[in-house]
XYZ file of C-alpha atoms in Angstrom:
748
model
C 2.667 12.529 -29.426
C 0.991 14.549 -31.623
C 0.013 17.712 -31.477
C -3.250 19.477 -32.967
C -3.218 23.028 -32.159
C -6.684 24.297 -34.692
C -8.748 21.448 -32.374
C -7.213 23.590 -28.662
C -10.726 25.808 -29.158
C -12.545 23.466 -29.138
C -11.266 21.406 -26.219
C -11.528 24.292 -24.574
C -15.472 25.038 -25.800
C -15.806 21.301 -25.108
C -14.360 21.649 -20.983
C -16.450 24.290 -20.208
C -19.307 22.650 -21.008
C -18.937 19.349 -19.465
C -18.111 21.819 -16.651
C -21.135 23.480 -16.628
C -23.041 19.884 -16.795
C -21.408 17.844 -14.794
C -20.863 20.059 -11.567
C -18.657 17.082 -9.523
C -16.127 16.707 -12.763
C -13.336 18.763 -9.461
C -13.353 14.911 -8.592
C -10.893 12.677 -8.305
C -11.002 10.059 -9.226
C -13.539 10.695 -12.347
C -17.024 9.224 -11.248
C -18.497 6.588 -13.487
C -22.118 9.292 -13.669
C -22.793 12.235 -12.646
C -26.197 14.414 -13.672
C -27.249 18.050 -12.930
C -29.612 18.880 -10.879
C -31.531 21.734 -10.303
C -30.838 23.687 -7.938
C -28.131 24.037 -4.336
C -28.103 22.794 -0.786
C -27.763 26.024 1.404
C -25.148 24.571 4.335
C -25.612 27.951 6.480
C -28.399 26.038 8.004
C -25.894 23.074 9.646
C -26.468 19.696 8.339
C -28.971 17.069 11.304
C -27.105 13.307 9.592
C -29.578 9.908 10.743
C -28.059 6.878 9.261
C -30.875 4.063 8.069
C -28.595 1.358 9.981
C -26.832 0.493 13.275
C -23.831 -0.621 11.290
C -23.916 3.180 9.324
C -23.138 5.231 12.489
C -19.599 5.350 12.621
C -19.697 6.135 9.149
C -21.257 8.994 10.349
C -19.520 9.985 12.303
C -16.753 10.520 11.023
C -19.035 11.870 7.978
C -20.049 15.058 10.530
C -15.662 15.073 11.661
C -15.779 15.690 7.790
C -18.066 18.305 7.717
C -17.197 20.456 10.922
C -13.706 20.275 8.899
C -15.509 22.135 6.644
C -16.884 25.258 8.869
C -20.050 22.621 8.599
C -22.397 22.278 11.506
C -23.537 18.806 11.749
C -24.751 16.559 13.794
C -26.290 12.621 14.430
C -30.324 13.701 14.237
C -32.748 11.067 13.331
C -35.987 13.148 13.733
C -34.422 16.412 11.752
C -32.711 15.025 9.357
C -31.432 16.328 6.124
C -28.956 13.868 5.193
C -29.628 10.281 5.286
C -26.983 6.812 4.935
C -28.416 4.276 3.337
C -27.299 0.680 2.642
C -28.248 -0.627 -0.697
C -28.222 -4.023 -1.497
C -28.802 -3.609 -5.621
C -26.173 -1.035 -5.566
C -23.301 -3.127 -6.415
C -20.374 -4.222 -3.001
C -18.502 -1.430 -3.135
C -20.901 1.388 -5.342
C -22.654 4.221 -4.188
C -25.114 7.058 -5.413
C -25.030 10.294 -3.933
C -27.729 12.095 -4.228
C -28.158 15.847 -3.749
C -31.024 18.143 -3.667
C -32.024 22.043 -2.304
C -33.651 19.885 0.675
C -31.813 17.391 1.435
C -28.175 14.892 0.298
C -28.887 11.223 0.955
C -25.347 8.851 0.676
C -26.631 4.773 -0.684
C -23.851 2.920 -0.636
C -23.802 -1.309 -1.500
C -21.287 -1.694 2.306
C -20.704 0.519 4.777
C -17.203 0.648 2.296
C -19.764 2.328 -0.212
C -21.323 4.812 1.789
C -17.388 5.986 3.464
C -16.727 6.392 -0.977
C -19.837 7.909 -0.834
C -18.435 10.763 1.543
C -15.450 10.719 0.291
C -17.525 12.137 -3.170
C -18.963 14.848 -0.883
C -15.528 15.604 0.441
C -14.234 17.046 -2.403
C -18.004 18.837 -3.373
C -17.946 20.948 0.102
C -13.853 21.565 -1.301
C -15.144 23.578 -4.204
C -18.399 24.460 -3.051
C -18.199 28.103 -1.055
C -21.566 27.711 1.405
C -23.376 25.357 -0.785
C -23.548 22.350 -3.103
C -24.946 21.986 -6.562
C -28.125 19.514 -7.258
C -26.578 16.535 -8.776
C -26.547 13.408 -8.440
C -23.773 11.103 -8.682
C -24.356 6.720 -9.732
C -20.270 5.569 -9.113
C -18.435 2.368 -8.692
C -14.824 1.447 -8.491
C -13.126 -0.822 -10.876
C -10.571 -2.648 -9.145
C -11.975 -4.028 -5.738
C -8.391 -3.807 -3.736
C -6.844 -0.025 -4.229
C -4.495 -0.922 -2.154
C -1.244 1.483 -1.104
C 2.156 0.365 0.608
C 4.732 2.094 2.856
C 7.212 1.044 4.203
C 7.995 1.722 8.063
C 10.842 -0.259 8.618
C 13.443 1.575 6.401
C 12.380 4.594 7.429
C 9.816 4.786 10.519
C 6.675 7.001 10.937
C 4.988 7.597 13.635
C 1.056 6.612 14.491
C -0.030 9.647 14.119
C 1.998 10.043 10.332
C 0.349 6.842 9.047
C -3.010 8.320 10.497
C -2.541 11.289 8.656
C -1.239 9.731 5.503
C -5.199 7.111 5.704
C -6.612 10.416 5.832
C -5.650 11.228 2.562
C -6.315 8.067 0.940
C -9.743 8.131 2.511
C -10.410 10.620 -0.168
C -9.422 9.203 -3.057
C -11.542 6.264 -1.464
C -8.938 3.965 -2.116
C -9.278 0.496 0.722
C -6.179 -0.784 1.755
C -3.269 0.041 3.579
C -0.699 -2.767 3.688
C 2.547 -1.537 5.449
C 5.966 -3.375 5.144
C 6.416 -3.754 9.265
C 9.357 -5.866 9.193
C 13.398 -5.621 7.348
C 17.279 -5.878 7.875
C 16.950 -2.347 9.184
C 14.313 -2.705 11.530
C 10.822 -4.411 13.047
C 8.941 -1.813 13.995
C 5.717 -3.795 15.907
C 5.102 -5.153 19.692
C 4.933 -8.666 20.147
C 4.624 -9.117 23.922
C 6.429 -13.006 23.368
C 9.219 -11.372 22.214
C 10.023 -8.658 23.764
C 13.533 -8.009 22.436
C 12.314 -7.746 18.568
C 11.420 -4.068 19.613
C 13.146 -3.663 22.716
C 16.137 -3.836 20.633
C 15.078 -4.578 17.208
C 13.376 -1.281 16.453
C 16.657 0.869 16.988
C 19.708 0.947 14.932
C 22.893 2.772 15.116
C 23.094 4.538 11.396
C 23.505 1.960 8.617
C 23.932 2.966 4.961
C 20.239 4.407 4.524
C 20.094 7.186 7.220
C 24.309 8.090 6.204
C 23.184 8.165 2.178
C 20.075 10.755 3.486
C 21.879 12.570 6.088
C 24.585 13.837 3.613
C 21.606 14.777 1.029
C 20.638 16.352 3.350
C 23.463 18.275 3.894
C 24.834 18.524 0.741
C 21.237 20.377 -0.697
C 20.591 21.587 2.060
C 17.016 19.802 2.948
C 16.250 19.893 6.275
C 13.328 17.046 4.927
C 16.412 14.373 4.318
C 17.298 15.105 8.154
C 16.882 12.112 10.644
C 13.689 13.110 12.775
C 14.650 14.104 16.371
C 11.312 11.804 16.784
C 13.038 8.693 15.949
C 16.295 9.272 17.512
C 16.985 7.932 21.241
C 20.213 9.348 22.831
C 21.957 6.488 24.936
C 25.670 6.134 26.666
C 26.734 4.439 23.952
C 25.611 6.107 21.472
C 23.019 7.567 18.841
C 19.947 5.039 17.550
C 17.499 5.627 15.456
C 14.385 4.120 14.898
C 11.125 3.748 16.610
C 7.743 1.698 16.586
C 4.374 0.835 17.343
C 2.585 -0.798 20.008
C 0.244 -2.789 20.220
C -2.103 -0.350 21.277
C -1.010 2.066 18.556
C -1.595 -0.267 15.598
C -5.708 -0.844 17.222
C -5.903 2.327 17.140
C -4.371 2.334 13.589
C -6.809 -0.957 12.536
C -9.677 1.077 13.489
C -9.085 5.172 12.352
C -8.825 2.896 8.513
C -12.034 1.778 9.606
C -13.597 4.054 10.337
C -12.359 5.297 6.676
C -13.365 2.593 4.628
C -9.556 1.300 5.061
C -8.018 -2.812 5.244
C -5.010 -2.352 6.880
C -2.734 -5.205 5.759
C 0.872 -6.662 7.855
C 3.119 -7.064 7.024
C 5.782 -9.307 7.936
C 8.244 -10.927 6.025
C 9.684 -14.217 5.907
C 11.655 -16.342 5.308
C 14.268 -13.335 3.814
C 14.966 -9.804 5.433
C 14.965 -10.938 8.476
C 18.261 -9.470 10.671
C 16.250 -7.199 12.773
C 14.539 -10.072 14.117
C 17.857 -12.382 14.327
C 19.914 -9.478 15.896
C 17.272 -10.424 18.753
C 16.908 -14.333 18.750
C 20.056 -15.255 16.419
C 19.114 -18.605 17.024
C 17.252 -18.112 14.552
C 20.104 -17.812 11.873
C 21.309 -20.716 10.674
C 25.101 -20.075 11.828
C 23.756 -18.146 14.756
C 25.208 -14.682 13.707
C 23.428 -13.623 10.515
C 24.605 -11.244 7.622
C 24.572 -10.135 4.212
C 25.573 -12.873 1.703
C 26.002 -12.899 -1.922
C 22.911 -11.023 -2.979
C 20.631 -10.973 -0.642
C 20.364 -10.845 3.787
C 20.616 -13.823 5.127
C 17.877 -16.187 5.454
C 15.889 -17.630 8.240
C 17.019 -21.319 9.498
C 13.548 -22.577 8.319
C 15.101 -26.182 9.319
C 14.509 -25.732 12.860
C 10.950 -26.385 14.164
C 12.076 -23.685 17.019
C 11.758 -21.129 13.619
C 8.629 -22.041 12.530
C 7.608 -22.095 15.849
C 9.065 -18.024 16.481
C 6.945 -17.593 13.120
C 3.271 -19.283 14.112
C 3.520 -17.530 17.344
C 4.694 -13.898 16.114
C 2.465 -14.545 12.933
C -0.760 -15.978 16.144
C -0.407 -11.703 17.758
C -1.351 -10.541 14.344
C -4.285 -12.496 14.778
C -5.859 -10.625 17.674
C -4.506 -7.335 16.006
C -5.412 -6.962 12.133
C -9.003 -8.204 11.501
C -7.861 -8.236 7.898
C -8.643 -10.837 5.954
C -4.910 -11.318 3.949
C -1.385 -11.485 6.055
C 1.215 -10.569 3.494
C 4.277 -12.616 4.359
C 6.948 -11.443 1.966
C 8.583 -13.966 0.575
C 11.112 -12.267 -1.580
C 14.456 -11.495 -2.220
C 15.818 -14.766 -0.850
C 19.142 -15.608 -0.390
C 19.200 -19.846 0.247
C 22.559 -20.131 -0.164
C 23.302 -20.515 4.009
C 20.308 -23.779 3.487
C 23.025 -25.508 1.081
C 25.466 -26.275 3.592
C 23.209 -25.975 7.152
C 22.407 -29.334 9.092
C 19.402 -28.590 9.955
C 18.527 -27.808 7.363
C 19.952 -29.994 5.006
C 17.706 -32.984 7.324
C 15.087 -30.932 6.261
C 14.950 -31.659 3.120
C 15.390 -35.503 3.400
C 12.601 -35.605 5.817
C 10.069 -33.886 2.996
C 11.579 -34.888 0.064
C 12.855 -32.351 -1.374
C 14.782 -31.291 -4.105
C 16.583 -28.487 -3.070
C 16.988 -25.115 -1.299
C 14.574 -23.241 -3.832
C 11.738 -26.510 -2.793
C 12.705 -25.728 0.855
C 11.315 -22.410 0.897
C 8.182 -23.459 -1.479
C 7.670 -25.836 1.507
C 8.145 -23.281 4.259
C 5.443 -20.951 2.528
C 2.913 -23.537 2.139
C 3.267 -25.097 5.720
C 2.993 -20.964 6.396
C -0.741 -20.825 3.599
C -1.868 -23.502 5.437
C -1.074 -22.293 9.067
C -2.733 -19.547 8.270
C -6.306 -21.310 6.674
C -6.586 -22.659 9.948
C -6.652 -19.261 11.591
C -9.557 -17.995 8.933
C -6.653 -16.125 7.124
C -5.537 -15.773 3.732
C -1.721 -15.731 2.323
C -0.842 -12.832 0.284
C 3.000 -12.700 -1.827
C 5.665 -11.202 -3.388
C 5.348 -12.671 -6.584
C 8.269 -14.803 -6.092
C 5.966 -16.931 -4.300
C 3.939 -18.377 -7.435
C 7.157 -20.831 -8.120
C 6.049 -22.385 -4.622
C 3.240 -24.808 -5.035
C 0.257 -22.884 -2.705
C -2.840 -23.731 -3.407
C -5.077 -20.629 -5.397
C -6.484 -19.579 -2.342
C -3.346 -17.690 -1.891
C -2.456 -14.122 -3.710
C 0.379 -12.816 -5.618
C 1.304 -8.975 -5.618
C 3.220 -9.128 -8.544
C 5.838 -6.045 -8.272
C 9.084 -7.320 -10.845
C 7.602 -5.541 -14.342
C 10.507 -6.571 -16.154
C 9.232 -10.255 -15.665
C 5.312 -10.178 -16.746
C 5.643 -14.114 -17.115
C 4.820 -14.527 -13.337
C 2.117 -12.257 -13.963
C 0.427 -14.361 -16.855
C 1.622 -17.962 -14.531
C -0.241 -16.742 -10.911
C -3.054 -15.552 -13.025
C -2.768 -19.148 -14.459
C -2.563 -20.740 -11.969
C -5.201 -19.541 -10.629
C -4.094 -16.666 -7.378
C -5.798 -13.415 -6.723
C -3.162 -11.204 -7.800
C -2.903 -8.142 -7.254
C -0.490 -5.460 -9.497
C 2.073 -3.532 -8.005
C 4.892 -3.318 -11.011
C 7.916 -1.969 -9.230
C 7.970 0.259 -13.378
C 4.615 2.623 -12.275
C 3.617 1.969 -8.633
C 6.796 2.311 -7.309
C 6.535 5.584 -6.341
C 9.971 6.626 -3.840
C 11.902 6.257 -6.810
C 13.213 10.411 -8.809
C 10.941 12.584 -10.278
C 10.854 14.078 -13.991
C 8.106 16.063 -15.477
C 7.182 13.017 -17.144
C 6.933 10.888 -13.976
C 2.331 11.492 -13.356
C 1.938 11.486 -16.687
C 3.972 7.742 -16.791
C 1.988 6.189 -13.625
C -1.205 7.805 -14.962
C -1.351 5.956 -18.583
C -0.131 2.398 -16.618
C -3.706 0.059 -17.760
C -2.881 -2.205 -15.611
C -5.629 -4.587 -17.515
C -4.536 -5.214 -21.473
C -5.615 -7.386 -24.076
C -2.863 -10.006 -23.759
C -4.586 -10.216 -19.645
C -8.813 -10.172 -20.528
C -9.155 -13.576 -20.268
C -7.633 -13.303 -17.023
C -9.734 -10.425 -15.812
C -11.407 -12.042 -12.860
C -8.129 -13.659 -11.001
C -7.425 -10.054 -10.851
C -8.064 -8.051 -7.544
C -6.764 -4.821 -8.167
C -3.439 -3.179 -8.561
C -1.828 -1.056 -5.638
C 1.326 1.650 -4.999
C 4.684 1.101 -3.337
C 6.450 3.884 -0.916
C 10.013 1.776 0.134
C 11.713 4.309 2.536
C 15.497 3.940 1.708
C 15.980 7.518 1.291
C 12.480 8.244 2.413
C 12.998 9.715 6.175
C 10.113 12.228 6.358
C 6.354 12.562 6.096
C 7.529 16.089 3.118
C 10.229 13.978 2.096
C 7.472 11.825 1.495
C 4.384 13.579 0.380
C 6.819 14.747 -2.399
C 7.084 11.743 -4.104
C 3.619 10.123 -3.217
C 1.297 12.986 -4.178
C 0.212 13.766 -6.941
C 0.847 9.808 -8.211
C -0.557 8.776 -6.086
C -3.873 10.652 -7.047
C -2.846 8.914 -10.520
C -3.154 5.610 -8.700
C -6.408 5.932 -7.285
C -8.059 6.829 -10.744
C -6.521 3.480 -12.065
C -7.705 1.553 -9.749
C -11.611 3.629 -9.539
C -12.503 5.029 -12.534
C -13.308 3.156 -16.072
C -10.540 3.014 -19.030
C -13.580 5.488 -21.257
C -13.487 8.071 -17.855
C -9.556 8.239 -17.888
C -8.275 11.593 -19.311
C -4.663 13.153 -18.298
C -5.289 16.647 -19.554
C -8.829 16.486 -17.569
C -6.969 14.677 -14.753
C -4.386 17.361 -15.207
C -7.915 20.143 -15.137
C -8.888 19.044 -11.322
C -5.832 18.814 -9.924
C -5.586 22.307 -8.605
C -7.862 22.179 -6.121
C -6.770 18.900 -3.970
C -3.186 20.518 -4.177
C -4.479 23.159 -2.183
C -6.060 20.260 0.390
C -2.462 18.910 0.275
C -1.251 21.647 1.026
C -3.985 22.956 3.588
C -3.602 19.714 5.476
C -0.042 19.300 5.760
C 1.470 17.442 2.789
C 3.959 18.671 0.735
C 4.161 17.626 -2.814
C 5.804 17.341 -6.205
C 6.276 20.861 -7.753
C 5.783 21.200 -11.534
C 8.602 21.288 -13.739
C 10.723 25.181 -13.594
C 10.035 24.878 -17.377
C 11.712 27.500 -19.852
C 15.002 26.069 -19.903
C 17.027 22.881 -21.394
C 19.357 20.900 -19.161
C 21.829 22.206 -21.850
C 21.360 25.576 -23.198
C 23.628 28.049 -26.368
C 23.172 31.725 -27.464
C 24.933 33.461 -29.323
C 26.170 36.841 -27.830
C 23.829 36.852 -24.854
C 20.437 34.790 -23.882
C 18.207 35.893 -22.020
C 16.517 33.224 -19.226
C 13.136 33.207 -18.566
C 11.280 30.768 -15.982
C 8.180 29.707 -16.582
C 7.928 28.835 -12.614
C 4.642 27.197 -10.344
C 2.327 29.863 -9.625
C 2.062 28.356 -5.713
C 6.302 28.852 -5.583
C 8.442 31.188 -4.945
C 11.974 30.274 -7.164
C 15.664 31.338 -6.031
C 18.719 29.946 -8.595
C 22.355 30.932 -8.456
C 24.305 31.451 -11.463
C 27.983 29.259 -9.918
C 26.715 26.067 -9.459
C 26.242 26.362 -5.694
C 22.301 25.062 -3.899
C 20.252 27.824 -4.626
C 18.195 28.435 -1.252
C 16.415 31.889 0.161
C 18.846 33.966 0.777
C 19.946 33.414 -2.707
C 18.526 35.153 -6.246
C 14.775 34.946 -6.589
C 13.888 35.192 -9.861
C 11.010 37.654 -10.328
C 12.144 38.833 -14.287
C 14.470 38.105 -17.197
C 17.735 38.238 -17.277
C 21.195 38.119 -19.741
C 23.591 35.636 -19.109
C 26.401 36.544 -21.520
C 29.257 34.121 -19.951
C 29.234 30.157 -19.570
C 27.969 29.409 -16.277
C 25.975 26.661 -15.342
C 22.305 27.999 -13.830
C 21.085 25.997 -10.630
C 17.241 26.404 -9.693
C 14.803 25.700 -6.743
C 11.583 26.433 -5.597
C 10.101 26.391 -1.997
C 6.255 26.082 -2.038
C 4.359 28.301 0.898
C 5.515 26.014 4.081
C 9.027 26.770 2.872
C 9.702 23.262 2.093
C 12.416 23.505 -0.903
C 11.438 21.299 -3.830
C 14.193 18.949 -6.013
C 16.972 21.069 -7.669
C 17.582 21.916 -10.813
C 20.981 22.316 -13.085
C 21.207 23.647 -16.993
C 24.169 24.681 -18.672
C 24.731 27.784 -20.317
C 27.838 28.202 -22.885
C 28.457 30.351 -26.041
C 28.198 28.908 -29.712
C 28.138 29.785 -32.929
C 25.527 28.992 -35.753
C 26.976 24.887 -37.478
C 26.323 25.405 -41.162
C 24.445 23.467 -43.457
C 25.947 20.058 -44.782
C 27.034 20.628 -48.465
C 27.030 16.931 -49.824
C 24.156 15.561 -48.736
C 23.201 14.969 -52.549
C 19.617 13.734 -53.430
C 17.227 13.121 -49.386
C 14.477 10.922 -49.114
C 12.054 10.598 -46.318
C 13.137 9.656 -42.733
C 16.297 7.904 -41.488
C 18.803 5.011 -41.339
C 18.208 2.419 -38.565
C 20.821 -0.420 -38.213
C 19.735 -2.514 -34.720
C 23.099 -4.542 -32.989
C 22.508 -7.543 -30.785
C 23.912 -4.874 -28.395
C 23.792 -6.114 -24.825
C 26.439 -3.693 -22.773
C 25.743 -0.227 -21.050
C 26.973 2.703 -22.757
C 25.453 3.976 -26.870
C 29.476 4.923 -27.946
C 29.723 0.723 -28.185
C 26.015 -0.197 -29.717
C 28.431 -0.613 -33.272
C 31.017 -3.220 -31.425
C 28.387 -5.575 -31.853
C 26.889 -7.500 -34.342
C 24.767 -6.073 -36.840
C 21.435 -8.097 -36.797
C 19.634 -6.444 -39.458
C 18.922 -2.731 -41.314
C 15.826 -0.969 -41.760
C 14.154 3.094 -42.904
C 11.893 4.189 -40.791
C 10.012 7.380 -40.888
C 10.546 9.514 -37.196
C 13.076 7.789 -34.194
C 11.343 4.599 -33.138
C 12.178 1.076 -32.007
C 11.400 -0.854 -35.047
C 9.014 -4.045 -35.592
C 10.894 -6.993 -35.247
C 12.923 -5.270 -32.318
C 13.945 -8.182 -29.533
C 15.928 -8.923 -27.115
C 19.620 -7.384 -26.721
C 18.879 -4.006 -28.935
C 21.155 -1.066 -30.034
C 19.934 1.371 -32.521
C 21.820 3.889 -34.241
C 19.175 6.031 -36.512
C 21.630 7.991 -39.040
C 20.559 10.826 -41.438
C 19.981 14.733 -41.412
C 17.425 16.808 -40.230
C 15.838 19.531 -42.617
C 15.979 22.563 -40.691
C 13.386 25.353 -41.653
C 15.631 29.096 -40.804
C 18.334 30.084 -38.562
C 17.647 29.980 -34.917
C 18.540 27.824 -31.893
C 16.734 25.138 -31.823
C 15.630 22.709 -28.489
C 16.002 18.681 -28.679
C 15.232 16.429 -26.268
C 14.886 12.446 -25.978
C 12.949 10.124 -23.720
C 14.343 7.213 -22.927
C 14.233 3.504 -20.679
C 17.790 2.927 -21.329
C 20.306 5.068 -22.208
C 20.297 7.651 -25.719
C 22.077 10.448 -26.902
C 21.594 12.767 -30.221
C 24.487 14.233 -31.593
C 23.569 16.840 -35.026
C 26.257 17.714 -36.865
C 28.532 15.646 -35.604
C 28.324 17.451 -31.991
C 26.207 16.039 -28.735
C 23.207 17.751 -28.425
C 21.175 15.572 -26.050
C 23.424 13.442 -22.983
C 20.630 10.672 -21.813
C 23.086 7.920 -22.272
C 22.982 5.138 -19.633
C 21.672 2.034 -17.770
C 18.357 4.189 -16.593
C 14.232 4.047 -16.245
C 12.801 6.087 -18.507
C 14.226 9.512 -18.153
C 14.126 12.598 -20.989
C 17.043 14.730 -21.071
C 17.249 18.263 -23.556
C 19.805 20.310 -25.524
C 20.199 23.070 -27.858
C 21.721 23.489 -31.017
C 21.542 26.591 -32.400
C 21.447 25.851 -36.844
C 21.263 27.211 -39.878
C 17.937 27.290 -42.358
C 19.159 22.786 -44.826
C 19.860 20.024 -43.832
C 22.172 19.493 -41.015
C 23.581 15.361 -40.158
C 21.487 13.797 -37.569
C 22.735 10.464 -35.757
C 20.852 9.370 -32.443
C 21.865 6.160 -30.473
C 19.856 4.293 -28.630
C 20.092 0.649 -26.598
C 18.168 -1.059 -23.946
C 17.867 -4.025 -21.292
C 14.435 -3.624 -20.999
C 12.782 -1.208 -20.753
C 11.766 -0.776 -24.648
C 10.943 3.257 -24.305
C 12.317 5.507 -27.088
C 10.848 8.879 -28.103
C 12.815 12.203 -29.934
C 11.913 15.690 -30.904
C 12.229 19.035 -30.323
C 10.074 21.683 -28.101
C 9.510 24.314 -29.537
C 8.508 28.117 -27.617
C 5.497 27.175 -25.714
C 7.429 24.010 -24.599
C 5.269 21.258 -25.847
C 7.917 18.385 -27.087
C 6.937 16.979 -30.597
C 8.018 14.160 -31.286
C 10.660 14.833 -35.152
C 8.388 13.791 -37.851
C 9.659 12.064 -41.225
C 9.141 15.562 -42.800
C 12.067 16.828 -40.806
C 14.339 13.073 -41.200
C 15.747 13.117 -44.660
C 18.653 9.134 -45.560
């Protein structure tokens, strides 16, 4: 990232001008076109709604509810309306216009979904307004038809009310698909009347490894959002069981609630793998009559038996009456096929269908399921493993394996409609840091390499897997505000996306999340590195988020609200571990951050540097290990000279880099450094490790300090990569800005 301080005043003036000319600049996702009008619409007299088409009455009811939630009197009144809802066939199907004048408000959509999207924009204007709405006209349409979110309710269960509350948040940001992951090894969450044991037994479990992980974290971090909710616990004579499920009436209620908000609910029944919850209820579904765990994944259904195929079809048939959605997701991922290799029934099926082994047996099952769904007017959707199953182009593929881009292009080349859901960017259950929001926002679903298949790209979807997410507060911290970034990527044209402006718009939306009872991730506390040094004493000046209270300890213990509250800078004179934690206005704890402090002396500059040139000497090794220390034990591939810390052009495959040289320090001082990498990186100055970002991991930033005298100091950065390909390093200035190393600073 380049930093141009002299542009800051100009940018501020430009933003001020945009705000003046475009009163809807707080809206997320950013609209296609906003034109300011003259005057305002006064809300004090109430809103009288008139839907021009009977199809829009549910949307009118929904809009009236939204208005009342904002303390605006609202009712349907065709005879004296000042707000109209209309279908306009001239608009894109999911597009809309919203026109506000001092006299009336008009919402038009190319479909009912388009009108609901107009209502979402109106709702956000109500958040920003104070008794009136600015006159304006918005003309808007989505970039992608599928704007989805998946919630895993199998690993940890979320109640009907929690799902509906989340659905309401999705509607605010123009998502139009809610994918429910209803079954997995850890639980079966939907009532199937033909197989009552699936919920009577399969929806409940004794504590498993995921539960233990959450409970241990709740205890270690003194954080109740990782406790298993009491409402999901059933006490029986044999002990405590965790779980829950949706009755069919619950499902109908969720589906209707979502439909009124323009959202289609997509069910997922994971087949033929991830099925231990079903096997535990009906053991005859497994090849060995027991089920269990194989080398990599759980043992699958025995799809060599006709009775198992009948079970699958019977379950899917009950879904058809509950979910009007076009798509039914069948999973199809991570199947342990080894039991089929020795199962007589599966081997009999392989011979009868003239298949070439267990891999083709799964492909046969997927094709059978595709035909069954098609016969009932439904379309098969599955994770990208199904790309290899010889399906017709009518089926859709959800690409998730970001380390296997070949499966994405293969699905598009085969004519499938594809939803992009790459784990690297859109799996929102991962741990968070200061860079994850920008990482999600910066992802581009349609790079130049995919433009030829643009018509096959149906849209994008974010996913929340819940192995270590047992509560709504834990989910909210992972989801928000990153889910808003996904919304803007899914809806807004590339030229309308700007991360700086997105950050500017966020505070209004974070306040509304708080108001709705949803947790969100607080910004990082600024002012420190992960590893800090001082000479004599350190004055610690912390910058906590505005909406939080910050507590800390100096002895390594976990802080809570009984610990020291940060109110002013303080001094540190001895080695210690500073542990920080913020609490939001609802008293919900944020993640814990730890920073080390230690006294040091100034490091003297190198005396034998000699004549130096700009840039670094870089050695590339064919390294496939898991730590930076062993890179130079691998075969050397090539040498380079680079202007800065970068992965040189042409470096691919197994990557181990050692970047050696000197850094030119302009004045005595304590300097802060960082590396941001996927996978590991380390930075040493004068032979001492300053930044330790080692090990296998996704994109992660670590930072550290060194006390350096003016002059040149020896510099060595090591980096290895398995499939991430991300490396950045530089200095952190006094304002907390990350400034990548330049060629003028680095010498060799």
